[in-house]
Tab-separated table of C-alpha atoms in Angstrom:
chain	number	residue	atom	x	y	z
A	1	UNK	CA	22.031	-64.284	-30.801
A	2	UNK	CA	19.752	-61.620	-29.437
A	3	UNK	CA	17.917	-58.958	-31.603
A	4	UNK	CA	19.518	-55.528	-31.326
A	5	UNK	CA	16.264	-54.161	-30.126
A	6	UNK	CA	15.982	-56.645	-27.431
A	7	UNK	CA	19.116	-55.384	-25.993
A	8	UNK	CA	17.518	-52.972	-23.586
A	9	UNK	CA	18.054	-54.103	-19.952
A	10	UNK	CA	20.458	-51.249	-19.090
A	11	UNK	CA	19.638	-48.532	-16.804
A	12	UNK	CA	21.972	-45.978	-18.413
A	13	UNK	CA	21.746	-45.386	-22.157
A	14	UNK	CA	25.523	-44.549	-22.468
A	15	UNK	CA	26.432	-48.075	-21.201
A	16	UNK	CA	27.809	-50.563	-23.167
A	17	UNK	CA	24.642	-52.805	-22.441
A	18	UNK	CA	22.397	-50.027	-24.081
A	19	UNK	CA	21.360	-50.834	-27.537
A	20	UNK	CA	22.320	-48.357	-30.315
A	21	UNK	CA	19.886	-48.740	-33.394
A	22	UNK	CA	17.751	-46.965	-35.780
A	23	UNK	CA	14.671	-46.269	-33.745
A	24	UNK	CA	11.396	-47.075	-35.761
A	25	UNK	CA	7.829	-46.308	-34.719
A	26	UNK	CA	7.227	-49.924	-34.697
A	27	UNK	CA	10.569	-51.057	-32.400
A	28	UNK	CA	9.384	-48.221	-29.919
A	29	UNK	CA	5.986	-49.789	-29.683
A	30	UNK	CA	7.350	-53.178	-28.797
A	31	UNK	CA	10.058	-51.858	-26.667
A	32	UNK	CA	8.993	-52.492	-22.926
A	33	UNK	CA	10.534	-52.436	-19.471
A	34	UNK	CA	11.678	-55.593	-18.137
A	35	UNK	CA	9.481	-56.221	-14.916
A	36	UNK	CA	12.823	-56.568	-12.766
A	37	UNK	CA	13.877	-53.381	-13.884
A	38	UNK	CA	12.873	-49.731	-13.160
A	39	UNK	CA	13.751	-48.349	-16.453
A	40	UNK	CA	15.203	-49.101	-19.755
A	41	UNK	CA	16.713	-47.515	-22.881
A	42	UNK	CA	17.403	-47.626	-26.469
A	43	UNK	CA	19.915	-45.369	-28.193
A	44	UNK	CA	19.246	-44.052	-31.766
A	45	UNK	CA	21.882	-44.972	-34.380
A	46	UNK	CA	21.046	-41.637	-36.351
A	47	UNK	CA	20.579	-38.769	-33.995
A	48	UNK	CA	23.465	-38.642	-31.397
A	49	UNK	CA	22.168	-38.485	-28.007
A	50	UNK	CA	18.649	-39.489	-28.731
A	51	UNK	CA	17.256	-42.419	-26.762
A	52	UNK	CA	13.833	-43.906	-25.564
A	53	UNK	CA	13.312	-44.451	-22.029
A	54	UNK	CA	10.711	-46.795	-21.046
A	55	UNK	CA	9.527	-47.162	-17.364
A	56	UNK	CA	6.530	-49.455	-16.086
A	57	UNK	CA	3.720	-47.094	-17.328
A	58	UNK	CA	5.304	-45.048	-19.830
A	59	UNK	CA	7.809	-44.527	-22.784
A	60	UNK	CA	9.423	-41.212	-23.783
A	61	UNK	CA	12.089	-39.654	-25.847
A	62	UNK	CA	15.129	-38.306	-24.050
A	63	UNK	CA	18.443	-36.535	-24.758
A	64	UNK	CA	21.618	-37.302	-22.958
A	65	UNK	CA	25.116	-36.164	-23.529
A	66	UNK	CA	28.383	-34.954	-21.762
A	67	UNK	CA	29.345	-31.338	-21.228
A	68	UNK	CA	32.885	-30.250	-21.817
A	69	UNK	CA	33.319	-30.231	-18.045
A	70	UNK	CA	32.519	-33.901	-17.925
A	71	UNK	CA	28.954	-33.565	-16.502
A	72	UNK	CA	26.315	-35.672	-17.842
A	73	UNK	CA	22.832	-33.751	-18.786
A	74	UNK	CA	19.874	-35.730	-19.455
A	75	UNK	CA	16.654	-34.135	-20.686
A	76	UNK	CA	13.045	-35.511	-21.460
A	77	UNK	CA	12.159	-34.437	-24.994
A	78	UNK	CA	8.581	-35.547	-24.828
A	79	UNK	CA	6.178	-38.538	-25.068
A	80	UNK	CA	6.559	-40.887	-27.837
A	81	UNK	CA	2.896	-40.743	-28.340
A	82	UNK	CA	2.949	-36.913	-29.202
A	83	UNK	CA	6.269	-36.807	-31.005
A	84	UNK	CA	7.106	-38.696	-34.234
A	85	UNK	CA	10.879	-39.982	-34.865
A	86	UNK	CA	11.505	-37.187	-36.957
A	87	UNK	CA	10.509	-34.335	-34.667
A	88	UNK	CA	12.372	-36.177	-31.711
A	89	UNK	CA	15.579	-36.411	-33.810
A	90	UNK	CA	15.303	-32.795	-35.084
A	91	UNK	CA	14.993	-31.726	-31.368
A	92	UNK	CA	18.188	-33.839	-30.212
A	93	UNK	CA	20.122	-32.374	-32.934
A	94	UNK	CA	19.252	-28.920	-31.646
A	95	UNK	CA	20.144	-29.712	-28.151
A	96	UNK	CA	23.444	-31.286	-29.557
A	97	UNK	CA	24.206	-27.877	-31.090
A	98	UNK	CA	23.689	-26.196	-27.793
A	99	UNK	CA	26.012	-29.020	-25.877
A	100	UNK	CA	28.815	-28.183	-28.577
A	101	UNK	CA	28.761	-24.765	-27.830
A	102	UNK	CA	29.524	-25.521	-24.352
A	103	UNK	CA	26.277	-24.637	-22.847
A	104	UNK	CA	23.929	-26.496	-20.421
A	105	UNK	CA	20.635	-26.783	-22.380
A	106	UNK	CA	18.804	-26.944	-19.205
A	107	UNK	CA	20.338	-23.328	-18.189
A	108	UNK	CA	19.504	-22.239	-21.563
A	109	UNK	CA	15.875	-23.422	-21.084
A	110	UNK	CA	15.515	-21.552	-17.793
A	111	UNK	CA	16.979	-18.588	-19.184
A	112	UNK	CA	14.491	-18.558	-22.301
A	113	UNK	CA	11.677	-19.164	-19.897
A	114	UNK	CA	12.810	-16.311	-17.670
A	115	UNK	CA	12.984	-13.853	-20.963
A	116	UNK	CA	9.888	-15.130	-22.112
A	117	UNK	CA	8.000	-14.316	-18.808
A	118	UNK	CA	9.894	-10.868	-18.521
A	119	UNK	CA	8.576	-10.002	-22.271
A	120	UNK	CA	4.924	-11.011	-21.154
A	121	UNK	CA	5.287	-8.823	-18.131
A	122	UNK	CA	6.576	-5.678	-20.265
A	123	UNK	CA	3.765	-6.632	-22.729
A	124	UNK	CA	1.409	-6.605	-19.867
A	125	UNK	CA	2.614	-3.259	-18.569
A	126	UNK	CA	2.653	-1.707	-21.924
A	127	UNK	CA	-1.088	-2.319	-22.126
A	128	UNK	CA	-2.062	-1.758	-18.449
A	129	UNK	CA	-3.476	1.491	-17.628
A	130	UNK	CA	-1.310	4.086	-15.834
A	131	UNK	CA	-3.301	3.900	-12.577
A	132	UNK	CA	-1.143	0.759	-11.652
A	133	UNK	CA	1.997	2.682	-11.700
A	134	UNK	CA	0.086	5.407	-9.784
A	135	UNK	CA	-0.941	3.020	-7.301
A	136	UNK	CA	2.767	2.048	-6.988
A	137	UNK	CA	3.777	5.376	-6.674
A	138	UNK	CA	1.423	6.477	-3.883
A	139	UNK	CA	2.190	3.680	-1.798
A	140	UNK	CA	6.376	4.193	-2.315
A	141	UNK	CA	6.048	7.805	-1.400
A	142	UNK	CA	3.079	7.891	0.972
A	143	UNK	CA	5.506	8.071	4.323
A	144	UNK	CA	7.323	11.358	2.636
A	145	UNK	CA	3.790	13.083	2.506
A	146	UNK	CA	1.463	14.798	5.043
A	147	UNK	CA	-2.224	13.797	4.989
A	148	UNK	CA	-3.452	16.982	2.961
A	149	UNK	CA	-1.021	15.973	0.158
A	150	UNK	CA	-1.983	12.493	-0.078
A	151	UNK	CA	-5.602	13.619	-0.061
A	152	UNK	CA	-4.705	15.934	-3.070
A	153	UNK	CA	-3.324	12.958	-5.100
A	154	UNK	CA	-6.163	10.765	-4.298
A	155	UNK	CA	-8.683	13.566	-5.375
A	156	UNK	CA	-6.751	14.047	-8.456
A	157	UNK	CA	-7.293	10.277	-9.752
A	158	UNK	CA	-10.624	9.322	-8.068
A	159	UNK	CA	-12.850	7.468	-10.474
A	160	UNK	CA	-16.048	9.744	-9.577
A	161	UNK	CA	-19.523	8.259	-10.421
A	162	UNK	CA	-20.414	8.333	-6.811
A	163	UNK	CA	-23.484	10.011	-4.924
A	164	UNK	CA	-22.650	13.617	-3.971
A	165	UNK	CA	-22.349	14.251	-0.301
A	166	UNK	CA	-24.734	16.387	1.994
A	167	UNK	CA	-27.684	15.115	-0.032
A	168	UNK	CA	-26.695	16.994	-3.425
A	169	UNK	CA	-28.318	15.823	-6.376
A	170	UNK	CA	-26.064	14.131	-9.393
A	171	UNK	CA	-22.804	12.039	-9.034
A	172	UNK	CA	-19.272	13.171	-8.479
A	173	UNK	CA	-17.037	14.091	-11.562
A	174	UNK	CA	-13.626	12.084	-12.095
A	175	UNK	CA	-10.359	13.421	-10.962
A	176	UNK	CA	-8.449	15.815	-13.143
A	177	UNK	CA	-5.798	13.502	-13.960
A	178	UNK	CA	-8.285	10.138	-14.125
A	179	UNK	CA	-8.588	10.644	-18.214
A	180	UNK	CA	-4.804	10.320	-18.280
A	181	UNK	CA	-4.142	7.618	-15.938
A	182	UNK	CA	-6.599	5.465	-17.407
A	183	UNK	CA	-4.423	5.329	-20.689
A	184	UNK	CA	-1.350	3.235	-20.829
A	185	UNK	CA	1.882	4.706	-19.359
A	186	UNK	CA	3.580	4.429	-22.701
A	187	UNK	CA	0.824	6.621	-24.170
A	188	UNK	CA	1.521	9.576	-21.920
A	189	UNK	CA	3.423	11.396	-24.347
A	190	UNK	CA	3.749	14.992	-25.093
A	191	UNK	CA	0.910	15.455	-27.587
A	192	UNK	CA	-1.606	13.461	-25.323
A	193	UNK	CA	-0.626	15.962	-22.260
A	194	UNK	CA	-0.749	18.831	-24.231
A	195	UNK	CA	-4.457	18.433	-25.415
A	196	UNK	CA	-5.284	17.255	-21.890
A	197	UNK	CA	-3.959	20.477	-20.496
A	198	UNK	CA	-5.344	22.612	-23.129
A	199	UNK	CA	-8.722	21.174	-22.517
A	200	UNK	CA	-8.672	21.791	-18.510
A	201	UNK	CA	-6.612	24.922	-18.661
A	202	UNK	CA	-9.710	26.439	-20.163
A	203	UNK	CA	-11.937	25.324	-17.575
A	204	UNK	CA	-9.921	25.231	-14.380
A	205	UNK	CA	-6.778	26.894	-14.760
A	206	UNK	CA	-5.404	26.741	-11.135
A	207	UNK	CA	-6.384	23.227	-10.781
A	208	UNK	CA	-4.794	22.533	-14.287
A	209	UNK	CA	-1.518	23.875	-13.130
A	210	UNK	CA	-1.514	21.835	-9.791
A	211	UNK	CA	-2.445	18.790	-11.573
A	212	UNK	CA	0.396	19.469	-14.283
A	213	UNK	CA	3.133	19.397	-11.306
A	214	UNK	CA	1.496	16.333	-9.872
A	215	UNK	CA	1.824	14.390	-13.210
A	216	UNK	CA	5.212	15.542	-13.841
A	217	UNK	CA	6.661	14.233	-10.641
A	218	UNK	CA	4.838	11.045	-11.117
A	219	UNK	CA	6.458	10.795	-14.569
A	220	UNK	CA	9.905	11.499	-13.257
A	221	UNK	CA	9.355	8.872	-10.330
A	222	UNK	CA	8.412	6.213	-13.108
A	223	UNK	CA	11.372	7.040	-15.206
A	224	UNK	CA	13.666	6.411	-12.311
A	225	UNK	CA	11.828	2.978	-11.342
A	226	UNK	CA	13.124	-0.273	-12.998
A	227	UNK	CA	9.795	-1.623	-13.562
A	228	UNK	CA	8.385	1.429	-15.395
A	229	UNK	CA	11.423	3.063	-16.873
A	230	UNK	CA	10.829	1.400	-20.487
A	231	UNK	CA	7.207	2.782	-20.637
A	232	UNK	CA	7.598	6.490	-18.829
A	233	UNK	CA	8.796	9.572	-20.678
A	234	UNK	CA	9.695	12.281	-18.160
A	235	UNK	CA	10.273	14.735	-20.961
A	236	UNK	CA	6.758	14.735	-21.881
A	237	UNK	CA	5.953	17.333	-19.697
A	238	UNK	CA	8.786	19.693	-20.752
A	239	UNK	CA	8.055	19.921	-24.273
A	240	UNK	CA	7.709	23.770	-25.476
A	241	UNK	CA	4.300	22.726	-26.742
A	242	UNK	CA	3.292	21.678	-23.300
A	243	UNK	CA	4.841	24.654	-21.614
A	244	UNK	CA	2.955	27.070	-23.698
A	245	UNK	CA	-0.478	25.388	-22.681
A	246	UNK	CA	0.596	25.824	-18.882
A	247	UNK	CA	-1.748	28.537	-17.467
A	248	UNK	CA	0.504	31.190	-16.059
A	249	UNK	CA	0.934	31.337	-12.487
A	250	UNK	CA	-0.991	34.511	-11.129
A	251	UNK	CA	-0.089	35.835	-7.508
A	252	UNK	CA	-3.286	36.365	-5.752
A	253	UNK	CA	-3.856	39.404	-3.717
A	254	UNK	CA	-6.905	38.731	-2.012
A	255	UNK	CA	-6.875	39.759	1.712
A	256	UNK	CA	-9.601	41.349	4.129
A	257	UNK	CA	-9.408	44.958	4.773
A	258	UNK	CA	-8.974	46.569	8.402
A	259	UNK	CA	-12.326	48.016	7.604
A	260	UNK	CA	-14.052	44.571	6.567
A	261	UNK	CA	-13.087	42.716	9.633
A	262	UNK	CA	-16.395	43.702	11.633
A	263	UNK	CA	-18.832	42.746	8.781
A	264	UNK	CA	-16.647	39.545	7.902
A	265	UNK	CA	-16.657	38.165	11.651
A	266	UNK	CA	-20.209	38.874	12.201
A	267	UNK	CA	-21.364	36.686	8.977
A	268	UNK	CA	-18.789	33.860	9.647
A	269	UNK	CA	-19.759	33.586	13.142
A	270	UNK	CA	-23.704	33.294	11.990
A	271	UNK	CA	-22.666	30.156	9.881
A	272	UNK	CA	-25.063	27.123	10.690
A	273	UNK	CA	-21.880	24.980	11.611
A	274	UNK	CA	-19.707	26.110	14.680
A	275	UNK	CA	-17.152	23.908	13.360
A	276	UNK	CA	-16.692	25.531	10.069
A	277	UNK	CA	-17.153	29.257	11.694
A	278	UNK	CA	-14.235	28.247	14.249
A	279	UNK	CA	-12.040	26.813	11.388
A	280	UNK	CA	-12.408	30.133	9.336
A	281	UNK	CA	-11.479	32.323	12.183
A	282	UNK	CA	-8.634	30.050	13.211
A	283	UNK	CA	-7.100	30.522	9.677
A	284	UNK	CA	-7.419	34.278	10.050
A	285	UNK	CA	-6.148	34.403	13.673
A	286	UNK	CA	-3.300	32.253	13.247
A	287	UNK	CA	-2.145	32.656	9.811
A	288	UNK	CA	-1.868	28.794	9.485
A	289	UNK	CA	-2.248	26.950	5.976
A	290	UNK	CA	-5.813	25.866	5.398
A	291	UNK	CA	-4.583	22.308	4.984
A	292	UNK	CA	-2.397	22.564	8.224
A	293	UNK	CA	-5.183	23.727	10.404
A	294	UNK	CA	-7.725	21.032	9.145
A	295	UNK	CA	-5.995	18.096	10.265
A	296	UNK	CA	-5.401	19.632	13.514
A	297	UNK	CA	-5.945	16.827	16.481
A	298	UNK	CA	-6.774	17.407	19.982
A	299	UNK	CA	-3.658	15.969	21.101
A	300	UNK	CA	-1.855	18.900	19.342
A	301	UNK	CA	-3.974	21.298	21.416
A	302	UNK	CA	-2.261	22.335	24.882
A	303	UNK	CA	-4.868	24.222	26.711
A	304	UNK	CA	-2.442	24.097	29.846
A	305	UNK	CA	0.564	25.972	28.219
A	306	UNK	CA	-1.635	27.779	25.453
A	307	UNK	CA	-0.030	26.262	22.528
A	308	UNK	CA	-0.843	24.550	19.038
A	309	UNK	CA	1.461	21.992	17.399
A	310	UNK	CA	1.005	22.438	13.432
A	311	UNK	CA	1.765	20.106	11.082
A	312	UNK	CA	4.197	22.159	9.024
A	313	UNK	CA	4.635	21.161	5.279
A	314	UNK	CA	8.330	22.656	5.340
A	315	UNK	CA	9.707	21.888	8.891
A	316	UNK	CA	7.426	18.977	9.757
A	317	UNK	CA	5.750	20.597	12.668
A	318	UNK	CA	6.048	23.934	14.460
A	319	UNK	CA	4.665	25.084	17.676
A	320	UNK	CA	2.670	28.646	18.021
A	321	UNK	CA	0.819	30.359	20.656
A	322	UNK	CA	-2.980	29.767	21.512
A	323	UNK	CA	-4.403	33.084	21.890
A	324	UNK	CA	-7.271	33.817	24.283
A	325	UNK	CA	-10.058	33.975	21.938
A	326	UNK	CA	-9.173	31.272	19.537
A	327	UNK	CA	-8.770	29.007	22.814
A	328	UNK	CA	-12.114	29.782	23.806
A	329	UNK	CA	-13.519	28.672	20.377
A	330	UNK	CA	-11.582	25.367	20.510
A	331	UNK	CA	-12.792	24.599	24.284
A	332	UNK	CA	-16.509	25.136	22.739
A	333	UNK	CA	-15.835	22.710	20.175
A	334	UNK	CA	-13.986	20.322	22.520
A	335	UNK	CA	-17.236	20.462	24.761
A	336	UNK	CA	-19.351	19.866	21.665
A	337	UNK	CA	-17.130	16.788	20.779
A	338	UNK	CA	-17.314	15.197	24.076
A	339	UNK	CA	-21.184	15.191	24.332
A	340	UNK	CA	-22.602	12.049	23.054
A	341	UNK	CA	-25.280	12.442	20.614
A	342	UNK	CA	-28.708	12.335	22.024
A	343	UNK	CA	-30.459	9.122	21.608
A	344	UNK	CA	-34.496	8.891	21.234
A	345	UNK	CA	-36.399	8.101	24.191
A	346	UNK	CA	-38.112	4.924	22.536
A	347	UNK	CA	-36.627	2.792	19.763
A	348	UNK	CA	-38.306	0.695	17.201
A	349	UNK	CA	-37.425	-2.860	16.943
A	350	UNK	CA	-35.187	-2.547	14.031
A	351	UNK	CA	-33.341	0.709	15.717
A	352	UNK	CA	-32.790	-1.156	18.848
A	353	UNK	CA	-30.826	-3.840	16.795
A	354	UNK	CA	-28.969	-1.318	14.762
A	355	UNK	CA	-27.864	0.532	18.076
A	356	UNK	CA	-27.055	-2.582	19.885
A	357	UNK	CA	-24.807	-3.725	16.765
A	358	UNK	CA	-23.178	-0.513	16.477
A	359	UNK	CA	-19.719	0.531	17.989
A	360	UNK	CA	-19.877	2.507	21.257
A	361	UNK	CA	-19.501	6.139	20.622
A	362	UNK	CA	-16.173	7.732	20.886
A	363	UNK	CA	-15.438	11.562	20.332
A	364	UNK	CA	-13.388	12.584	17.340
A	365	UNK	CA	-9.657	13.041	17.542
A	366	UNK	CA	-10.046	15.726	15.171
A	367	UNK	CA	-10.494	19.478	16.321
A	368	UNK	CA	-12.323	20.450	13.201
A	369	UNK	CA	-14.337	17.277	12.685
A	370	UNK	CA	-16.987	16.242	10.034
A	371	UNK	CA	-19.379	13.300	10.412
A	372	UNK	CA	-20.068	13.432	6.457
A	373	UNK	CA	-16.311	13.301	5.406
A	374	UNK	CA	-14.382	10.030	4.712
A	375	UNK	CA	-11.551	11.142	6.338
A	376	UNK	CA	-13.327	12.366	9.662
A	377	UNK	CA	-12.022	15.858	9.501
A	378	UNK	CA	-13.260	19.071	7.603
A	379	UNK	CA	-12.423	18.984	3.952
A	380	UNK	CA	-13.167	22.121	2.121
A	381	UNK	CA	-15.730	24.981	3.416
A	382	UNK	CA	-15.083	27.269	0.759
A	383	UNK	CA	-18.653	27.475	-0.153
A	384	UNK	CA	-19.639	28.322	3.100
A	385	UNK	CA	-17.136	31.190	3.284
A	386	UNK	CA	-17.820	32.405	-0.045
A	387	UNK	CA	-21.736	32.732	1.210
A	388	UNK	CA	-20.325	34.548	4.215
A	389	UNK	CA	-18.352	37.073	2.287
A	390	UNK	CA	-21.195	37.637	-0.115
A	391	UNK	CA	-23.620	38.551	2.827
A	392	UNK	CA	-20.888	40.898	3.965
A	393	UNK	CA	-20.499	42.492	0.877
A	394	UNK	CA	-17.086	41.389	0.611
A	395	UNK	CA	-15.367	40.175	-2.800
A	396	UNK	CA	-15.057	36.496	-2.915
A	397	UNK	CA	-12.149	35.692	-0.613
A	398	UNK	CA	-10.071	32.022	-0.807
A	399	UNK	CA	-8.919	30.401	2.386
A	400	UNK	CA	-5.329	31.197	1.512
A	401	UNK	CA	-6.475	35.003	1.677
A	402	UNK	CA	-7.294	34.522	5.149
A	403	UNK	CA	-3.942	33.407	5.847
A	404	UNK	CA	-2.631	36.309	3.779
A	405	UNK	CA	-4.932	38.641	5.828
A	406	UNK	CA	-3.080	37.489	8.961
A	407	UNK	CA	0.251	38.386	7.639
A	408	UNK	CA	-0.905	41.804	6.038
A	409	UNK	CA	-3.083	42.859	9.027
A	410	UNK	CA	-0.279	42.105	11.479
A	411	UNK	CA	1.617	45.313	10.278
A	412	UNK	CA	-0.840	47.437	11.698
A	413	UNK	CA	0.079	46.321	14.989
A	414	UNK	CA	3.860	47.040	14.447
A	415	UNK	CA	4.724	43.393	14.967
A	416	UNK	CA	8.216	42.111	13.944
A	417	UNK	CA	8.161	40.606	10.450
A	418	UNK	CA	10.219	37.860	11.610
A	419	UNK	CA	7.638	37.115	14.424
A	420	UNK	CA	4.834	36.829	11.923
A	421	UNK	CA	6.879	34.838	9.536
A	422	UNK	CA	7.512	32.321	12.411
A	423	UNK	CA	4.210	32.336	13.546
A	424	UNK	CA	3.000	31.573	9.794
A	425	UNK	CA	5.602	29.038	9.157
A	426	UNK	CA	7.653	30.844	6.631
A	427	UNK	CA	11.346	30.099	6.287
A	428	UNK	CA	13.806	32.849	7.864
A	429	UNK	CA	14.663	35.189	4.927
A	430	UNK	CA	17.962	36.757	6.238
A	431	UNK	CA	21.089	35.221	7.947
A	432	UNK	CA	20.215	37.120	11.080
A	433	UNK	CA	16.780	35.458	11.391
A	434	UNK	CA	18.485	31.901	10.333
A	435	UNK	CA	21.033	31.965	13.000
A	436	UNK	CA	20.626	34.771	15.474
A	437	UNK	CA	16.794	34.789	16.604
A	438	UNK	CA	15.630	32.397	18.693
A	439	UNK	CA	12.020	33.404	19.865
A	440	UNK	CA	10.514	31.353	22.798
A	441	UNK	CA	6.911	30.551	22.893
A	442	UNK	CA	5.886	33.232	25.278
A	443	UNK	CA	7.744	36.128	23.204
A	444	UNK	CA	5.484	34.703	20.310
A	445	UNK	CA	2.555	34.744	22.427
A	446	UNK	CA	3.065	38.491	23.588
A	447	UNK	CA	2.699	39.652	19.956
A	448	UNK	CA	0.389	36.876	18.656
A	449	UNK	CA	-2.140	38.009	21.450
A	450	UNK	CA	-1.847	41.760	20.549
A	451	UNK	CA	-2.541	40.949	16.765
A	452	UNK	CA	-5.598	39.070	17.917
A	453	UNK	CA	-6.689	41.672	20.191
A	454	UNK	CA	-6.454	44.368	17.646
A	455	UNK	CA	-8.233	42.227	15.078
A	456	UNK	CA	-11.190	41.849	17.678
A	457	UNK	CA	-11.062	45.378	18.480
A	458	UNK	CA	-11.366	46.265	14.729
A	459	UNK	CA	-14.279	43.906	14.509
A	460	UNK	CA	-15.977	45.561	17.453
A	461	UNK	CA	-16.086	42.342	19.751
A	462	UNK	CA	-15.193	42.174	23.374
A	463	UNK	CA	-11.933	40.733	24.319
A	464	UNK	CA	-12.663	37.611	25.775
A	465	UNK	CA	-11.101	36.891	29.239
A	466	UNK	CA	-9.508	33.599	30.181
A	467	UNK	CA	-11.521	30.320	30.015
A	468	UNK	CA	-14.492	32.256	28.878
A	469	UNK	CA	-16.545	30.599	26.144
A	470	UNK	CA	-16.897	32.257	22.907
A	471	UNK	CA	-20.503	33.494	22.286
A	472	UNK	CA	-21.572	32.910	18.782
A	473	UNK	CA	-24.488	35.591	18.742
A	474	UNK	CA	-23.721	38.876	17.353
A	475	UNK	CA	-25.857	42.085	17.343
A	476	UNK	CA	-27.910	42.745	14.190
């Protein structure tokens, strides 16, 4: 008669040929797979479902049982070298409990693994800086925004520490939201935002209010996104304590007076950069928003039909007239833009190699281009404008104040308010304007040219004829 532990020639531990004995370390050590078999099994007499499987090169503990629906489940518990018999029996008993509950241990294990991975991700998000969610937010909302709005968000979160442009000394400062975004999203709560807002409002109240609105929209988006919903608190920006620290919104009243036009035009046209000079005059003469005009491309300028297509933050875009003097300014810029830079007559050896490797020169697509800007278009010439205003003896005037000046000075010409609003891109304010006023471009041009001519007359400047370049020299 064969020894019980020698009855191991079965391929199935549940078959009648499989041995059912009390497993011991010695028996497991002596148990081997016959040469003519791919695997052999021994069943444990003590722990239901526990067995040892031997193959040509290894032996491992297994658990095998039947589910209530009749399906057989087999799970490898572990190698016999790493687990002793008592640990294997305990693992088999736990698996049998799961089977008795009518569950498949394999599916339960996958669920536990998925939950563990999800918990690790939640823990990672809890500790990760809010910059990660910020990058996701910018990517998700980018196609809804204009270029100026995107640039505003990027500026608010910039890391800083880079050399200042145009040869200025020192390094750039971090964006206004950077200290908050470097913290975990779960820590952006009302006390943190209150302390940040109190500090920033004392130094730069206007920027702080704008940054607050950006932050509030960001937290609202996070609260509606499944990935960040558990970390974000949209109410952090709406508590009473935070609202009390929010700088009050003050309506600016800065605008040019009629008698200031002559001094303003004189000093602006004397600016070193013709691009900046044309840009500032363009805001005053068109009433466009500063951000709309700086991203104007040459493809948006139609010299044949004297029109400009402006990217409107309200309507998407709008077409306004291109008046004679401003058209002359743009023709001058276009000629400069399409003129290749002058190359030295002789180049050193290293310069010759650099010139050969450089990409061929192409004109800029931007009307108000800037070679020192990362975007390629003019960013913020406020400092140059302040200097011009100071030389003209005018109180500091914001770029938006020039847009406000257009709307204010247009009343001197008795231009209809609806015409001015349509040129500036304001929404109609009355039912008649919304539904019963359709003004074609030529009608707008008649009034717009009248406004420009009146401004030039007050500035003591000659009215330009069609296709006449704008002269920049002014008498002292």
